[in-house]
Amino acid sequence: MLDSKLVDLLASLSETEYLTSKRLADQNETSDRTVQTRIRDLRKELESHGATIESRPRHGYRLVVQDRERYKAWLQTEQARMRQSIPNSVEERFRYMLARFLQSEECWKLEDLSEELCVSTKTLSTELKQVEFVLGHYDLVLQRKPHYGVRVHGHEFDKRKCCMDYLVQPYYGALDQEGTQAKLTALIGEVLLDVMLRHRVKFSEAAFQNIVFYLYVACMRTREGNIIREARPDQLARVEKMPEYAIARILVQQLREMEVEIEPEPAEQLYIAVYIAGRRILGDEYKLQSNPVVLQDINSLSSLLMNCIQKVYNLNFKDNLNVRVALYNHLATFHIRMTYGIPMPNPILEEIKQNYPFAFAIAQRAMVELERFYGRKISEAETGYFAIILEMALESLKDDIEKKNILLVCMTGKASSRFLAFRFRNEFGVYINRLDVCSMYEFEQYDLSGIDYVFTTVPLHTTAGTPIYEIGNFLDSDDIPQVRKKLEQGSTDFLRTYYRPELFFAHVTGTTRAEVIRELSHRLAQVYPIPEETFCASVLAREELGGTDFGNQVAIPHPEDCFFHENMVCVGILDKPILWSSNTVQLVVMVSIYESTSAQTQKFYQLTSSLLSDQLRVKRIISRREYEHFMKLLLE
């Protein structure tokens, strides 16, 4: 099956004279090597349709037609098929032009592309702006040369990244009727897996697939004569010291043995090495100490993040070894990705944003410091990975299990009471500090001042403030998970010190993000003695660093710095939903947490995150607009 490049080559061949590969390369504006590769592909097509390409040393190539009718019929069929495959939508033309520009460094005249695509040059010129916009994200530029046309200028590695994101399937797969792409990627995957296992390199499934696609694109680009031949000497010297460079060399060698065409150029192997280094999962056996420059960068980045989080959120993770190791290992691969511009997809980004909104907000703010360090934007996908580490850090801040003083109230005899007490200690001993037992008659005179929970087998009519829960006489299987949940969760009365009725605003009239923040800041200032303008400016400044809307109609704005010497949460329900930064928002929870390390604050984070990620409960809050209803849903 022909593509446009093979059609051009076939048109260049002669039946009457031999043409050298150099002459054919000049006519097709490509390299000798590429011509030789295409000759091989074209000969394979022709030989089953009544023709072939004859080669003669020092003379070149000549088209030989053996069965004129058969050849003519096949050529007409191929030409008709290619006419039918002309892109006819804006999206198809976008990918077609992107593919054309990336295939080679030759210039393309708009007039020729216009004729090829059957659209006006005016239309094509307009659509070309989208191509130029996309190329710009990969540090690629469209160069316009008068009388010659347009061509893409930039590094081959950047072109490959663009191909992977936009063109892998349509560019190399649209004409892949024989399943070449599927076969080749499967072969590459087998070789890569073998190398991984032998050298104990670990990847996530998504990272593994991404590297397979990079190697596939590298192979296809090599076939077209697009090879990475140069790297900066300092880059090569640095990467050659990395263990991944040796792995890349072995990988290229094994791929070439399987006829996967990747040149063993040092620069080619360099970028395969950094792709592996930027995607692998690091274990304890990985040593960065061999590269003091990288080690210094990682330590600097780690301190930058820790200091920012402590300054802005009053959270100190510096003494937590597990968090530091996790952050260090992640930064080691992240630093490579940022240095070489390697993208990292995040298949669970939306789940992270919805389930860990506070951790994502912290990560989003911390990324500002890293953006200043690298001088480039950090994607939400990368931010999501840091949020996972920070969620682990927040979990680690919990105090040891808080043991409770429990009173069991029973109506039955002492033997049954002792058995129930034994069951309690056996099932929940880790949560129990003191366990007392009394009868329902003794309960009326019992001093509950030191009791955290009362569990009773009989109904009790009392106005005591201590939480009271009814259970069965023998603590059956239905009671156990309910009691454990109560003991794990502990008392939630403290939540009313965070969520206060005077800071619950059922009707907020603002119609833009800035208006809503100003309105809530003004209402807050009427309750708290705060510098209203300064506080509002701090919240707006934080929003400029990255929106705090994470889906589900919720936004969680907060100031850059602490303004209170206590924890403060302000809830506002908008009269009408508005576009915040990238999502529609109607419920706004403005927070300013002073004491971030206490067990109660972590419980606040957990319960609030659970509430705000629950679509049904959020809808009910917006519908009822009542403080007590909000608190009831918070504790569900």
Coordinates of C-alpha atoms in Angstrom, one line a residue, residues 91 94-96 98-99 102 130-131 133-135 137-138 159-172:
E91 CA -9.1 18.2 12.7
F94 CA -4.5 19.8 11.3
R95 CA -3.0 16.4 11.8
Y96 CA -2.1 16.0 8.1
L98 CA 1.5 18.5 11.4
A99 CA 2.6 15.2 10.0
L102 CA 7.4 16.9 11.1
Q130 CA -3.3 26.0 15.2
V131 CA -0.4 23.9 13.9
F133 CA 0.4 27.0 18.3
V134 CA 0.8 23.3 19.0
L135 CA 4.4 23.2 17.8
H137 CA 4.5 23.9 23.1
Y138 CA 7.4 21.7 22.0
K159 CA 9.7 16.7 17.2
R160 CA 9.4 13.1 18.5
K161 CA 7.6 14.3 21.6
C162 CA 5.1 16.1 19.4
C163 CA 4.6 13.0 17.3
M164 CA 3.9 10.9 20.4
D165 CA 1.3 13.3 21.7
Y166 CA -0.5 14.0 18.4
L167 CA 0.5 11.7 15.6
V168 CA 1.5 8.2 16.8
Q169 CA -1.8 6.6 15.7
P170 CA -2.9 8.7 12.7
Y171 CA 0.6 9.5 11.5
Y172 CA 2.1 6.1 11.6

